[in-house]
Amino acid sequence: MDSANFLKFLSYVIPAIITGGIAYYFFKQHIKNEDERRHFELRKEKQSTSLPLRLQAYERMALFLERISPAKLLVRVKPTGDDKIAYQTKLVNAIENEFEHNLAQQIYLTGECWNIILAAKNTTMHQIRGAAADTTINSARELQEHILKEGSTKEPPSNTALAFIKEEVHSIF
């Protein structure tokens, strides 16, 4: 093959290689964009099904926090006798039962939110136990009054957790 034929051969091959390279590049970009679009559609579909579940979980945990707020808990769970320890146990059991009823909601909440809810629950139970341990309180009615008085001077831990839930729900939108 002489140089003239070789140059003629190159004049056909080089444009074909360039055109093939450009076609390969655009085809690769198109495939990548289609994959991203499909992933976006899947995420969007997942989110449209999971968002209502997440919001429902936040709603249920907000209701839980409202129900364990000492003022509302004491109105709902009345003492049946005079024994303050029996009443303390009844209050703590009411909180635990409420919590167990909503335990599955943790899979829809962030870890930080769940930990704050746990802290609010545990702090509320600790406050009830602490009030029951007070030796100046002799009856269930006195325990109820003491917890209500204490709740009117201090912000209940459930309010702090509820504020966090509200922030987190607002950050979703």
XYZ file of C-alpha atoms in Angstrom:
173
model
C 0.000 0.000 0.000
C 1.473 3.285 -1.005
C 1.198 6.525 0.922
C -1.558 7.994 -1.300
C -3.811 4.992 -0.691
C -2.959 5.013 3.002
C -3.941 8.698 3.275
C -7.141 7.982 1.371
C -7.856 5.094 3.776
C -7.236 7.358 6.783
C -9.520 10.016 5.312
C -12.361 7.449 5.494
C -11.461 5.812 8.808
C -10.769 8.907 10.950
C -14.222 10.538 10.399
C -15.861 7.156 11.045
C -13.916 6.762 14.316
C -14.782 10.324 15.394
C -18.452 9.844 14.497
C -18.500 6.505 16.329
C -16.865 8.086 19.412
C -19.373 10.930 19.470
C -22.266 8.482 19.023
C -20.893 6.314 21.849
C -20.570 9.358 24.146
C -24.148 10.549 23.473
C -25.559 7.036 23.808
C -23.739 6.609 27.131
C -25.119 9.987 28.373
C -28.619 9.013 27.260
C -28.437 5.689 29.150
C -27.131 7.495 32.252
C -29.954 10.069 32.105
C -32.559 7.332 31.672
C -31.183 5.456 34.697
C -31.285 8.639 36.782
C -34.844 9.334 35.621
C -35.928 5.810 36.567
C -34.285 6.106 39.977
C -35.980 9.473 40.492
C -39.360 7.997 39.564
C -38.822 5.094 41.973
C -37.821 7.461 44.797
C -40.824 9.642 44.046
C -43.135 6.623 44.103
C -41.615 5.347 47.351
C -41.917 8.769 48.907
C -45.548 9.120 47.874
C -46.337 5.873 49.711
C -44.025 6.351 52.694
C -44.725 10.031 53.402
C -48.286 9.416 54.629
C -46.995 6.614 56.870
C -44.287 8.868 58.295
C -46.767 11.662 58.934
C -49.133 9.223 60.615
C -46.268 8.058 62.847
C -45.478 11.648 63.819
C -49.178 12.227 64.540
C -49.401 9.139 66.724
C -46.277 10.080 68.660
C -47.612 13.618 69.136
C -50.793 12.095 70.542
C -48.688 9.832 72.780
C -46.786 12.838 74.126
C -50.031 14.701 74.749
C -51.484 11.711 76.593
C -48.436 11.311 78.886
C -48.287 14.992 79.735
C -48.773 14.936 83.529
C -51.770 17.282 83.540
C -53.639 15.214 80.957
C -52.487 11.880 82.359
C -53.730 12.721 85.855
C -57.124 13.786 84.549
C -57.463 10.560 82.559
C -56.044 8.165 85.183
C -57.784 8.782 88.482
C -56.733 7.243 91.793
C -58.921 4.339 92.822
C -57.816 4.246 96.434
C -55.662 6.067 98.944
C -52.406 4.172 98.321
C -49.950 6.530 96.649
C -47.642 3.679 95.506
C -50.562 1.904 93.824
C -51.453 5.180 92.097
C -47.851 5.746 91.030
C -47.798 2.220 89.588
C -51.077 2.865 87.801
C -49.714 6.082 86.241
C -46.446 4.475 85.167
C -48.307 1.479 83.727
C -50.583 3.826 81.771
C -47.511 5.487 80.246
C -45.897 2.132 79.470
C -49.075 0.778 77.872
C -49.440 3.906 75.742
C -45.790 3.586 74.716
C -46.038 -0.100 73.848
C -49.081 0.648 71.742
C -46.979 3.068 69.647
C -43.682 1.188 69.682
C -43.768 0.285 65.980
C -43.842 3.956 64.985
C -40.099 4.199 65.580
C -39.375 2.725 62.144
C -40.844 5.843 60.516
C -39.122 8.385 62.778
C -35.547 9.576 62.816
C -33.284 8.155 65.501
C -32.903 11.540 67.136
C -36.667 12.058 67.289
C -37.212 8.610 68.782
C -34.536 9.235 71.424
C -36.167 12.528 72.406
C -39.543 10.799 72.745
C -37.941 8.094 74.904
C -36.307 10.753 77.060
C -39.649 12.536 77.520
C -41.344 9.274 78.513
C -38.582 8.302 80.943
C -38.401 11.785 82.468
C -42.155 11.857 83.013
C -42.039 8.455 84.722
C -39.054 9.594 86.801
C -40.974 12.701 87.927
C -43.950 10.562 88.968
C -41.725 8.125 90.864
C -39.844 11.000 92.481
C -43.076 12.595 93.670
C -44.274 9.252 95.057
C -41.001 8.855 96.944
C -41.617 12.159 98.762
C -42.361 11.260 102.389
C -44.538 14.348 102.914
C -47.074 12.944 100.460
C -49.300 10.410 102.197
C -52.153 9.605 99.802
C -52.915 9.142 96.131
C -54.896 12.417 96.078
C -51.925 14.308 97.531
C -49.672 12.687 94.946
C -52.027 13.774 92.188
C -52.147 17.345 93.537
C -48.363 17.475 93.951
C -47.726 16.319 90.379
C -50.286 18.820 89.052
C -48.707 21.648 91.057
C -45.236 20.665 89.875
C -46.517 20.485 86.297
C -47.899 24.006 86.494
C -44.533 25.443 87.519
C -42.318 23.402 85.164
C -42.741 22.687 81.487
C -43.500 18.999 80.990
C -40.855 16.994 79.090
C -43.495 15.972 76.573
C -43.771 19.616 75.426
C -40.084 19.680 74.496
C -40.426 16.446 72.541
C -43.582 17.719 70.872
C -41.783 20.888 69.766
C -39.041 18.712 68.242
C -41.634 16.631 66.365
C -43.205 19.794 64.979
C -39.812 21.033 63.765
C -39.057 17.710 62.140
C -42.412 17.587 60.343
C -41.909 21.133 59.095
C -38.490 20.165 57.741
C -40.098 17.406 55.642
C -42.059 19.960 53.653
